[in-house]
Tab-separated table of C-alpha atoms in Angstrom:
chain	number	residue	atom	x	y	z
A	1328	MET	CA	-82.216	66.722	118.982
A	1329	LYS	CA	-78.267	66.650	119.611
A	1330	ILE	CA	-77.177	66.245	123.490
A	1331	LEU	CA	-73.685	66.542	124.392
A	1332	ILE	CA	-73.387	63.961	128.116
A	1333	ALA	CA	-69.691	64.952	129.576
A	1334	ASP	CA	-68.820	62.089	132.453
A	1335	ASP	CA	-65.631	60.949	133.604
A	1336	ASP	CA	-67.596	57.279	134.672
A	1337	ALA	CA	-67.719	55.067	132.578
A	1338	VAL	CA	-70.616	53.638	134.380
A	1339	SER	CA	-72.761	56.828	134.534
A	1340	LEU	CA	-71.569	57.693	130.711
A	1341	ARG	CA	-72.763	54.591	129.190
A	1342	LEU	CA	-75.912	54.995	131.525
A	1343	LEU	CA	-76.806	57.609	129.809
A	1344	GLU	CA	-75.788	57.538	126.194
A	1345	LYS	CA	-78.196	54.330	125.821
A	1346	THR	CA	-81.017	55.632	127.947
A	1347	LEU	CA	-80.852	59.340	125.827
A	1348	GLU	CA	-81.104	57.291	122.675
A	1349	ARG	CA	-83.684	55.109	123.420
A	1350	ALA	CA	-85.046	58.343	124.106
A	1351	GLY	CA	-84.710	59.601	120.315
A	1352	TYR	CA	-81.523	61.569	120.904
A	1353	GLU	CA	-78.401	61.778	118.964
A	1354	VAL	CA	-75.691	61.331	121.760
A	1355	THR	CA	-72.423	62.886	122.032
A	1356	ALA	CA	-70.207	61.217	124.866
A	1357	VAL	CA	-67.449	62.993	125.870
A	1358	SER	CA	-65.603	61.721	129.280
A	1359	HIS	CA	-63.365	65.324	130.132
A	1360	GLY	CA	-64.980	69.429	130.629
A	1361	ARG	CA	-62.241	70.390	127.811
A	1362	LYS	CA	-63.387	68.442	124.714
A	1363	ALA	CA	-67.377	68.717	126.153
A	1364	ALA	CA	-66.265	72.684	126.325
A	1365	GLU	CA	-65.177	72.145	122.475
A	1366	GLU	CA	-67.929	70.536	121.047
A	1367	LEU	CA	-70.479	72.868	122.604
A	1368	CYS	CA	-68.514	75.546	121.449
A	1369	ARG	CA	-68.839	74.533	117.835
A	1370	PRO	CA	-71.957	76.847	115.893
A	1371	ASP	CA	-72.953	73.195	114.924
A	1372	GLY	CA	-72.812	71.655	117.974
A	1373	PRO	CA	-75.329	70.501	120.254
A	1374	ARG	CA	-77.627	72.812	122.220
A	1375	LEU	CA	-78.212	71.016	124.909
A	1376	ALA	CA	-75.883	69.130	127.601
A	1377	LEU	CA	-75.781	67.153	130.724
A	1378	LEU	CA	-72.479	68.008	131.961
A	1379	ASP	CA	-70.726	66.101	135.573
A	1380	TRP	CA	-69.807	68.402	138.445
A	1381	MET	CA	-66.486	66.598	138.742
A	1382	MET	CA	-63.451	66.031	136.202
A	1383	PRO	CA	-60.866	66.025	134.314
A	1384	GLN	CA	-59.196	69.222	132.730
A	1385	LEU	CA	-62.164	71.286	133.274
A	1386	ASP	CA	-64.814	71.225	135.113
A	1387	GLY	CA	-69.531	71.067	134.438
A	1388	PRO	CA	-68.941	74.306	136.210
A	1389	GLY	CA	-66.459	75.019	133.670
A	1390	VAL	CA	-67.619	73.854	130.915
A	1391	CYS	CA	-70.534	76.579	131.964
A	1392	ARG	CA	-68.734	79.429	131.992
A	1393	THR	CA	-66.834	78.371	128.511
A	1394	VAL	CA	-69.301	78.679	127.248
A	1395	ARG	CA	-71.647	81.124	128.137
A	1396	ARG	CA	-68.890	83.494	127.367
A	1397	LYS	CA	-68.058	81.919	124.636
A	1398	ARG	CA	-70.480	81.090	122.187
A	1399	SER	CA	-72.856	84.143	121.474
A	1400	GLN	CA	-74.848	82.463	118.496
A	1401	SER	CA	-77.313	80.843	120.203
A	1402	HIS	CA	-78.951	79.797	123.544
A	1403	VAL	CA	-76.862	76.214	124.454
A	1404	TYR	CA	-78.953	74.785	127.646
A	1405	LEU	CA	-76.458	73.254	129.987
A	1406	VAL	CA	-78.062	71.142	132.641
A	1407	LEU	CA	-75.568	69.488	135.910
A	1408	LEU	CA	-75.867	66.280	136.626
A	1409	THR	CA	-73.667	65.796	139.381
A	1410	SER	CA	-73.392	63.908	142.847
A	1411	LYS	CA	-73.162	67.004	144.772
A	1412	SER	CA	-76.381	68.053	146.138
A	1413	SER	CA	-75.777	70.245	149.017
A	1414	LYS	CA	-77.856	73.934	147.920
A	1415	GLU	CA	-74.567	76.188	147.761
A	1416	ASP	CA	-73.389	73.603	145.349
A	1417	ILE	CA	-76.575	73.837	143.543
A	1418	VAL	CA	-75.664	77.951	143.689
A	1419	GLU	CA	-72.793	77.608	142.922
A	1420	GLY	CA	-73.776	75.803	139.576
A	1421	LEU	CA	-76.759	77.794	138.656
A	1422	GLU	CA	-74.775	80.783	138.824
A	1423	SER	CA	-71.818	79.330	136.879
A	1424	GLY	CA	-74.110	79.249	133.863
A	1425	ALA	CA	-75.750	76.028	134.037
A	1426	ASP	CA	-79.831	76.211	133.073
A	1427	ASP	CA	-80.779	73.232	135.049
A	1428	TYR	CA	-79.489	70.907	137.851
A	1429	LEU	CA	-79.961	67.025	138.593
A	1430	THR	CA	-78.317	64.923	141.405
A	1431	LYS	CA	-76.768	61.354	141.038
A	1432	PRO	CA	-78.706	58.487	140.679
A	1433	PHE	CA	-81.124	60.456	138.212
A	1434	ASP	CA	-84.470	60.017	137.625
A	1435	LEU	CA	-85.368	58.156	134.310
A	1436	GLY	CA	-89.404	59.887	134.492
A	1437	GLU	CA	-87.420	62.742	136.056
A	1438	LEU	CA	-84.306	63.489	133.410
A	1439	LYS	CA	-86.381	63.024	130.388
A	1440	ALA	CA	-89.030	65.787	131.947
A	1441	ARG	CA	-86.319	68.647	132.488
A	1442	LEU	CA	-84.658	67.647	128.935
A	1443	ARG	CA	-87.890	68.146	127.023
A	1444	THR	CA	-88.181	71.840	129.500
A	1445	GLY	CA	-84.584	72.788	128.111
A	1446	MET	CA	-85.794	71.363	124.891
A	1447	ARG	CA	-89.074	74.068	124.586
A	1448	ILE	CA	-86.628	76.712	125.972
A	1449	LEU	CA	-84.643	76.208	123.039
A	1450	GLU	CA	-87.544	76.043	120.544
A	1451	LEU	CA	-89.271	79.659	121.840
A	1452	GLU	CA	-85.638	80.064	121.951
A	1453	ASP	CA	-85.407	79.921	117.914
A	1454	ASN	CA	-89.217	81.113	117.289
A	1455	LEU	CA	-87.931	84.096	118.983
A	1456	LEU	CA	-85.396	84.732	116.610
A	1457	GLU	CA	-86.694	83.937	113.748
A	1458	ALA	CA	-89.231	86.400	115.182
A	1459	ARG	CA	-86.448	88.440	114.243
A	1460	GLU	CA	-85.253	88.041	111.847
A	1461	ASP	CA	-88.350	87.560	109.479
A	1462	MET	CA	-88.914	91.672	111.597
A	1463	ARG	CA	-84.938	92.252	110.631
A	1464	TYR	CA	-85.886	91.303	107.237
A	1465	LYS	CA	-89.031	92.802	106.314
A	1466	ALA	CA	-87.364	96.311	107.663
A	1467	THR	CA	-84.500	96.674	105.556
A	1468	HIS	CA	-86.271	94.782	102.049
A	1469	ASP	CA	-88.512	96.219	100.061
A	1470	SER	CA	-91.800	93.556	100.037
A	1471	LEU	CA	-92.279	93.973	96.863
A	1472	THR	CA	-89.116	93.098	95.076
A	1473	SER	CA	-86.861	91.631	98.041
A	1474	LEU	CA	-85.250	94.138	96.680
A	1475	LEU	CA	-82.977	96.885	100.269
A	1476	ASN	CA	-85.567	99.438	101.081
A	1477	ARG	CA	-84.870	102.964	100.408
A	1478	GLY	CA	-83.874	103.779	104.062
A	1479	THR	CA	-81.122	101.192	103.953
A	1480	ILE	CA	-79.460	100.827	100.375
A	1481	LEU	CA	-79.015	104.720	101.073
A	1482	GLU	CA	-77.365	103.539	105.048
A	1483	LEU	CA	-75.434	101.303	103.241
A	1484	LEU	CA	-74.183	103.270	100.266
A	1485	ALA	CA	-72.940	106.301	103.306
A	1486	GLY	CA	-71.457	103.283	104.807
A	1487	GLU	CA	-69.266	102.795	101.699
A	1488	LEU	CA	-68.551	105.973	100.988
A	1489	ASN	CA	-67.215	106.519	104.687
A	1490	ARG	CA	-64.809	103.162	103.834
A	1491	LYS	CA	-63.616	104.113	100.490
A	1492	ARG	CA	-62.160	106.749	101.920
A	1493	ARG	CA	-60.409	104.626	104.925
A	1494	ASP	CA	-59.984	102.093	101.111
A	1495	LYS	CA	-58.570	105.152	99.348
A	1496	SER	CA	-60.787	103.207	96.565
A	1497	SER	CA	-63.624	104.279	94.450
A	1498	VAL	CA	-67.816	103.984	95.142
A	1499	SER	CA	-70.052	104.115	92.063
A	1500	ILE	CA	-73.626	105.234	92.339
A	1501	ALA	CA	-76.345	104.874	89.825
A	1502	LEU	CA	-79.651	105.707	89.820
A	1503	GLY	CA	-81.716	103.710	87.529
A	1504	ASP	CA	-85.401	104.743	86.439
A	1505	LEU	CA	-88.072	102.463	84.221
A	1506	ASP	CA	-88.304	104.281	81.041
A	1507	HIS	CA	-92.452	105.158	80.523
A	1508	PHE	CA	-93.674	103.291	83.506
A	1509	LYS	CA	-96.486	104.292	83.772
A	1510	LEU	CA	-97.479	103.550	80.689
A	1511	VAL	CA	-97.327	99.589	81.586
A	1512	ASN	CA	-99.495	100.283	84.652
A	1513	ASP	CA	-101.742	102.577	82.586
A	1514	THR	CA	-102.149	99.957	79.828
A	1515	TYR	CA	-101.854	95.784	81.426
A	1516	GLY	CA	-102.971	97.112	84.993
A	1517	HIS	CA	-100.864	97.732	88.399
A	1518	ILE	CA	-100.469	93.798	88.664
A	1519	MET	CA	-98.399	93.192	85.771
A	1520	GLY	CA	-96.953	97.051	86.801
A	1521	ASP	CA	-96.017	94.923	89.931
A	1522	GLU	CA	-94.462	91.586	87.691
A	1523	VAL	CA	-92.343	94.084	86.080
A	1524	LEU	CA	-91.058	95.618	88.626
A	1525	ARG	CA	-90.252	92.660	90.420
A	1526	GLU	CA	-88.646	91.449	87.289
A	1527	VAL	CA	-86.826	93.874	86.931
A	1528	GLY	CA	-85.044	93.671	90.739
A	1529	ARG	CA	-84.422	90.290	89.410
A	1530	ARG	CA	-82.268	91.151	86.246
A	1531	LEU	CA	-80.808	94.074	88.918
A	1532	LEU	CA	-79.870	91.642	91.040
A	1533	GLY	CA	-78.094	88.876	88.698
A	1534	SER	CA	-76.505	92.404	86.361
A	1535	VAL	CA	-73.944	92.633	89.339
A	1536	ARG	CA	-71.455	91.956	91.388
A	1537	SER	CA	-71.913	89.610	94.924
A	1538	TYR	CA	-70.424	92.650	96.632
A	1539	ASP	CA	-72.877	95.614	95.580
A	1540	PHE	CA	-75.899	96.843	96.413
A	1541	VAL	CA	-79.161	96.855	95.282
A	1542	GLY	CA	-82.312	98.703	95.994
A	1543	ARG	CA	-84.880	100.158	95.732
A	1544	TYR	CA	-85.466	103.948	95.728
A	1545	GLY	CA	-88.769	104.439	94.688
A	1546	GLY	CA	-92.111	103.369	93.042
A	1547	GLU	CA	-89.864	102.565	89.785
A	1548	GLU	CA	-86.547	104.156	90.353
A	1549	PHE	CA	-83.304	102.007	91.819
A	1550	LEU	CA	-80.027	102.642	93.201
A	1551	VAL	CA	-77.290	100.434	93.199
A	1552	VAL	CA	-74.301	100.880	94.569
A	1553	LEU	CA	-70.969	99.765	93.157
A	1554	ASN	CA	-68.110	99.108	95.369
A	1555	ASN	CA	-64.588	99.491	94.444
A	1556	CYS	CA	-65.692	101.599	90.864
A	1557	VAL	CA	-63.412	103.504	89.218
A	1558	ALA	CA	-64.838	106.339	86.865
A	1559	GLU	CA	-63.010	104.550	83.949
A	1560	LYS	CA	-65.375	102.194	84.541
A	1561	SER	CA	-68.342	102.744	85.774
A	1562	VAL	CA	-69.772	103.730	82.687
A	1563	ASP	CA	-68.882	100.216	81.102
A	1564	ARG	CA	-70.180	98.677	83.666
A	1565	VAL	CA	-73.934	100.507	84.075
A	1566	GLU	CA	-74.417	100.554	80.671
A	1567	GLU	CA	-73.927	96.813	81.160
A	1568	ILE	CA	-76.801	97.142	83.807
A	1569	ARG	CA	-78.556	98.870	81.251
A	1570	LYS	CA	-78.551	96.387	79.247
A	1571	ALA	CA	-79.568	94.269	81.343
A	1572	ILE	CA	-82.386	95.371	82.077
A	1573	GLY	CA	-83.553	95.680	78.583
A	1574	SER	CA	-82.599	92.614	77.226
A	1575	SER	CA	-85.533	90.812	76.257
A	1576	PRO	CA	-88.829	91.856	77.066
A	1577	VAL	CA	-90.821	91.287	80.947
A	1578	ARG	CA	-92.981	87.284	80.038
A	1579	THR	CA	-96.235	88.265	82.834
A	1580	THR	CA	-99.057	86.216	82.706
A	1581	HIS	CA	-100.596	88.576	80.312
A	1582	GLY	CA	-97.826	88.206	77.838
A	1583	ARG	CA	-94.338	89.890	77.392
A	1584	ILE	CA	-93.949	93.406	78.609
A	1585	PRO	CA	-91.068	95.411	76.451
A	1586	ILE	CA	-89.025	98.158	78.998
A	1587	THR	CA	-85.766	100.158	79.428
A	1588	MET	CA	-84.490	102.040	82.176
A	1589	SER	CA	-82.028	105.053	82.200
A	1590	LEU	CA	-79.766	105.828	83.808
A	1591	GLY	CA	-77.474	108.222	86.130
A	1592	VAL	CA	-74.555	107.831	87.543
A	1593	ALA	CA	-71.980	109.140	89.866
A	1594	VAL	CA	-68.787	108.665	91.222
A	1595	SER	CA	-67.375	109.522	94.224
A	1596	SER	CA	-63.103	108.836	94.596
A	1597	PRO	CA	-61.193	108.814	97.278
A	1598	SER	CA	-60.049	112.691	98.374
A	1599	ASP	CA	-64.605	113.001	97.482
A	1600	THR	CA	-65.785	114.601	100.871
A	1601	ARG	CA	-69.212	115.387	100.004
A	1602	PRO	CA	-72.695	114.462	101.617
A	1603	LEU	CA	-74.275	111.355	100.196
A	1604	GLU	CA	-76.857	113.981	100.075
A	1605	GLU	CA	-74.950	116.186	97.132
A	1606	ILE	CA	-73.348	113.163	95.734
A	1607	LEU	CA	-77.687	112.063	95.143
A	1608	CYS	CA	-78.569	114.994	93.514
A	1609	GLU	CA	-75.550	115.035	90.833
A	1610	VAL	CA	-76.650	110.963	90.724
A	1611	ASP	CA	-80.062	112.194	89.923
A	1612	GLY	CA	-79.013	114.979	87.539
A	1613	ALA	CA	-77.540	112.359	85.422
A	1614	LEU	CA	-80.599	110.251	85.365
A	1615	TYR	CA	-82.386	113.872	84.374
A	1616	ALA	CA	-79.848	114.327	81.659
A	1617	ALA	CA	-80.362	110.716	80.556
A	1618	LYS	CA	-84.370	110.660	79.973
A	1619	SER	CA	-83.331	114.246	78.009
A	1620	ALA	CA	-81.198	111.809	75.760
A	1621	GLY	CA	-84.495	110.306	74.221
A	1622	ARG	CA	-83.702	107.832	77.180
A	1623	ASN	CA	-82.232	103.951	77.412
A	1624	CYS	CA	-78.806	105.004	78.073
A	1625	CYS	CA	-77.017	106.317	80.566
A	1626	ARG	CA	-74.896	109.615	81.233
A	1627	LEU	CA	-72.207	109.503	83.775
A	1628	GLY	CA	-72.534	113.204	86.299
A	1629	ASN	CA	-70.663	115.645	86.949
A	1630	VAL	CA	-72.342	118.819	88.260
A	1631	CYS	CA	-75.465	119.202	90.520
A	1632	PRO	CA	-78.207	120.736	89.371
A	1633	GLU	CA	-79.155	124.621	90.946
B	1058	MET	CA	-78.932	31.641	138.721
B	1059	THR	CA	-79.134	30.168	141.598
B	1060	LYS	CA	-81.062	31.576	144.756
B	1061	SER	CA	-77.939	32.097	146.596
B	1062	GLU	CA	-75.898	34.587	143.964
B	1063	HIS	CA	-79.918	36.123	143.840
B	1064	ALA	CA	-79.003	36.839	147.999
B	1065	ALA	CA	-75.959	37.927	147.417
B	1066	ILE	CA	-76.298	40.986	144.842
B	1067	ASP	CA	-79.807	41.900	146.360
B	1068	ARG	CA	-78.088	42.196	149.602
B	1069	TYR	CA	-75.408	45.053	147.602
B	1070	VAL	CA	-77.653	46.578	144.985
B	1071	ASN	CA	-81.587	48.129	144.617
B	1072	MET	CA	-81.741	45.109	141.666
B	1073	PRO	CA	-86.065	46.297	141.587
B	1074	GLU	CA	-84.455	50.348	141.332
B	1075	LEU	CA	-81.669	49.540	138.795
B	1076	LEU	CA	-83.676	47.672	136.503
B	1077	ALA	CA	-86.248	50.493	136.469
B	1078	ARG	CA	-83.228	52.154	135.431
B	1079	VAL	CA	-82.444	51.014	132.998
B	1080	GLU	CA	-85.524	50.675	131.838
B	1081	ASP	CA	-85.772	46.848	132.043
B	1082	ASP	CA	-82.638	46.495	128.903
B	1083	ARG	CA	-80.724	43.264	130.248
B	1084	GLU	CA	-77.975	43.595	127.809
B	1085	LEU	CA	-77.432	46.433	129.442
B	1086	LEU	CA	-77.896	45.863	133.099
B	1087	ALA	CA	-74.525	43.474	131.635
B	1088	GLU	CA	-72.446	45.872	130.207
B	1089	LEU	CA	-72.851	48.102	133.290
B	1090	LEU	CA	-72.045	45.756	135.478
B	1091	ALA	CA	-69.161	44.835	133.451
B	1092	LEU	CA	-67.835	48.075	133.353
B	1093	PHE	CA	-67.815	48.696	137.277
B	1094	ILE	CA	-66.244	45.278	137.837
B	1095	LYS	CA	-63.310	46.688	135.777
B	1096	ASP	CA	-63.402	50.177	136.370
B	1097	PHE	CA	-64.388	49.511	140.957
B	1098	PRO	CA	-60.642	48.271	141.962
B	1099	LYS	CA	-58.952	51.635	139.894
B	1100	LEU	CA	-61.335	53.642	141.988
B	1101	ARG	CA	-61.402	51.629	145.623
B	1102	ASP	CA	-56.747	52.092	144.837
B	1103	VAL	CA	-57.157	55.589	144.077
B	1104	LEU	CA	-58.740	56.567	147.419
B	1105	HIS	CA	-57.182	54.597	149.620
B	1106	HIS	CA	-53.218	55.768	148.379
B	1107	ALA	CA	-55.237	59.233	149.073
B	1108	VAL	CA	-56.287	57.942	152.474
B	1109	HIS	CA	-52.646	56.278	153.003
B	1110	ALA	CA	-50.728	59.692	151.553
B	1111	ASP	CA	-52.887	61.734	154.144
B	1112	VAL	CA	-54.723	64.973	150.932
B	1113	PRO	CA	-58.547	65.033	152.759
B	1114	SER	CA	-58.574	66.542	149.178
B	1115	GLN	CA	-58.314	63.821	146.651
B	1116	VAL	CA	-59.852	61.862	149.925
B	1117	GLU	CA	-62.746	63.841	149.193
B	1118	GLU	CA	-62.406	63.307	145.201
B	1119	ALA	CA	-62.349	60.001	144.825
B	1120	ALA	CA	-64.552	59.201	147.408
B	1121	HIS	CA	-67.329	61.729	145.294
B	1122	ALA	CA	-66.401	60.158	141.951
B	1123	LEU	CA	-66.944	55.942	144.323
B	1124	LYS	CA	-69.740	57.681	145.343
B	1125	GLY	CA	-71.548	58.704	142.337
B	1126	MET	CA	-70.632	55.347	140.449
B	1127	LEU	CA	-72.631	53.253	142.598
B	1128	ALA	CA	-74.883	55.627	143.126
B	1129	ASN	CA	-75.268	55.512	139.602
B	1130	LEU	CA	-76.147	50.796	140.193
B	1131	SER	CA	-78.389	51.505	143.167
B	1132	ILE	CA	-75.390	50.007	145.583
B	1133	GLN	CA	-77.017	52.212	148.117
B	1134	ARG	CA	-75.389	51.261	151.340
B	1135	GLY	CA	-71.760	51.574	149.300
B	1136	ALA	CA	-72.843	55.284	147.966
B	1137	GLU	CA	-74.170	56.220	151.670
B	1138	LEU	CA	-70.396	54.723	152.777
B	1139	ALA	CA	-69.034	56.631	150.220
B	1140	ALA	CA	-70.484	59.255	150.957
B	1141	ASN	CA	-69.272	58.822	155.043
B	1142	ILE	CA	-65.792	59.512	153.475
B	1143	GLU	CA	-66.693	61.989	151.476
B	1144	ALA	CA	-68.122	63.842	154.455
B	1145	ALA	CA	-65.304	63.160	156.496
B	1146	ALA	CA	-62.788	64.803	154.146
B	1147	ARG	CA	-64.314	67.853	153.078
B	1148	ALA	CA	-64.565	68.555	157.490
B	1149	GLY	CA	-60.949	67.220	156.883
B	1150	ASP	CA	-61.274	64.690	160.089
B	1151	ALA	CA	-58.444	62.374	160.011
B	1152	ARG	CA	-60.524	60.104	162.665
B	1153	GLU	CA	-63.242	60.564	160.863
B	1154	ILE	CA	-61.779	59.135	157.444
B	1155	GLN	CA	-59.991	56.132	158.989
B	1156	LEU	CA	-63.486	55.291	160.863
B	1157	ALA	CA	-65.598	56.005	157.840
B	1158	MET	CA	-62.587	53.840	155.306
B	1159	ASP	CA	-63.431	50.983	157.379
B	1160	ALA	CA	-66.554	50.660	157.135
B	1161	PHE	CA	-66.034	50.988	153.746
B	1162	ASN	CA	-63.467	48.629	153.634
B	1163	ALA	CA	-66.174	45.643	154.857
B	1164	GLU	CA	-68.660	46.331	153.405
B	1165	GLU	CA	-66.943	45.980	149.776
B	1166	THR	CA	-65.370	43.051	150.443
B	1167	GLY	CA	-68.471	41.278	149.376
B	1168	LEU	CA	-69.607	43.493	146.831
B	1169	LEU	CA	-67.530	42.284	143.683
B	1170	PRO	CA	-67.437	38.644	144.101
B	1171	ALA	CA	-71.628	39.357	144.528
B	1172	VAL	CA	-71.252	41.205	140.771
B	1173	ALA	CA	-68.790	38.703	139.510
B	1174	ALA	CA	-71.574	35.801	141.249
B	1175	PHE	CA	-74.499	37.283	139.220
B	1176	MET	CA	-72.511	37.938	135.950
B	1177	GLY	CA	-71.825	34.568	135.719
B	1178	GLY	CA	-75.124	32.944	136.271
B	1179	GLU	CA	-76.856	36.272	134.170
C-alpha cells in the first residue's frame, strides 16, 4: 500500500519513512505541505497519508482541506501526526478533513494499528465502489450479450438526438432483427440460440466505431446508434454491419449455424425535431420493409407507417 | 563506549524508549542522531533570533519545531522545556519566555556533546 508522509523535520521524516517501509508500505516522503497536496491529488496518488501540522508553504490542515476539495474519485485517509495535542487542536484538525489524529512522539504499536484501521476503511470503500459499479453495469447492460440494455440504449439515443440538434450533426439509427431466429431456437435449442445472440453482439460491436452505441432492443432485435452519420452514408454503414453479421456461420458447441440480419434505418438530421418515439416508429417501418423484401437486406425509412 | 559516555547520553535521552521506537535498529538510530546534530543548532538559532526579535508567534513556531524533534528522539526533558517556551510564547508572556529560555539553554548546553560522544562510541 502506498503511503505519503509529510514533515519538515528531517528526523521525524526519516524515522517515519523507515518505520513504515519496515511495515511493508511503499513510502513517498515530502518535506512541505504543497508537495503533499500535489501528490495526494494525483489520480494514482497515495490514499493513505501521515501529515505533520506545521509545515512550510501549506500546513497539515491546509493539505487536508485541499485534498478534500480537489479529490472526488476515491477517499484518501488522512492522519495528522503532530505535537499539538490540545482538544482545540484535535477538533480543528478533524474539522479540516483529517480522518484521524496522532500526537508526537508516536507509539509504534498505536501508529501501526491506526494505519491498519485506515486501510480497513479504504478497503471497505473499495468494496462499496466495486459493488456500486457492478450494480450500475447490471442495471445498464443486457446480461446475455453484455450489450447495452433497452432502457440504456434508448436513453443514450435521446441524449444523442438532443446533442445533434445543438451540434448541427446527423444521427443514423438502425434496428436489426435476426432472420428466422425462432428456427435456430427450435432446431438447436435455446442454449445454442443464446450462443448465437452472444456472437451477434460481438459482431455488432466489432463493426461499429468506438463512439457508436449498440444495444439489445428485444429478443433477437438490436438497436445501433451511429453518431455523426449523415443520410448519404447511413445505408452504406448499415450494409457493412449486415455483411459483418452474416459473414460466416456462428461456431457453436453443436456446429456452425448460418445467420443473417434484416435492418431498418432512419436518419435524424439537425433540423429534425421529431420525438424519439416517432423516429423509432420510422425505423421499425423500415425494418418491416426489409423483412418484406426477402430479409438479409437493409432499407432506409422515410415515413412512419400509420 | 565508556560507562561515562553512556551515563552522559542517558542523562538526556530515554534510550530504552528510543530503541523501541526505532525497533532496535542501531543504523537508523545513528542516522537519526546524525540528522539531529546537523539540524538542532539551526532550529535553536531560529529560536534565539525569534526571542531576540521579540516576536512571540515566531518563538512559538520555533519552540514547537524543537519540541517535536526532541520528543521524537526521546529527549524528554528538552522536549518539556521547549514546550514551556511554546506555551509562554502562545500566552505572549515575555518574562515567562525568558525564564523558559534560560532553563532550556541550561539543559541543552551538554546535549550536543553527549550525543556526539555517544555517536563516536557507537
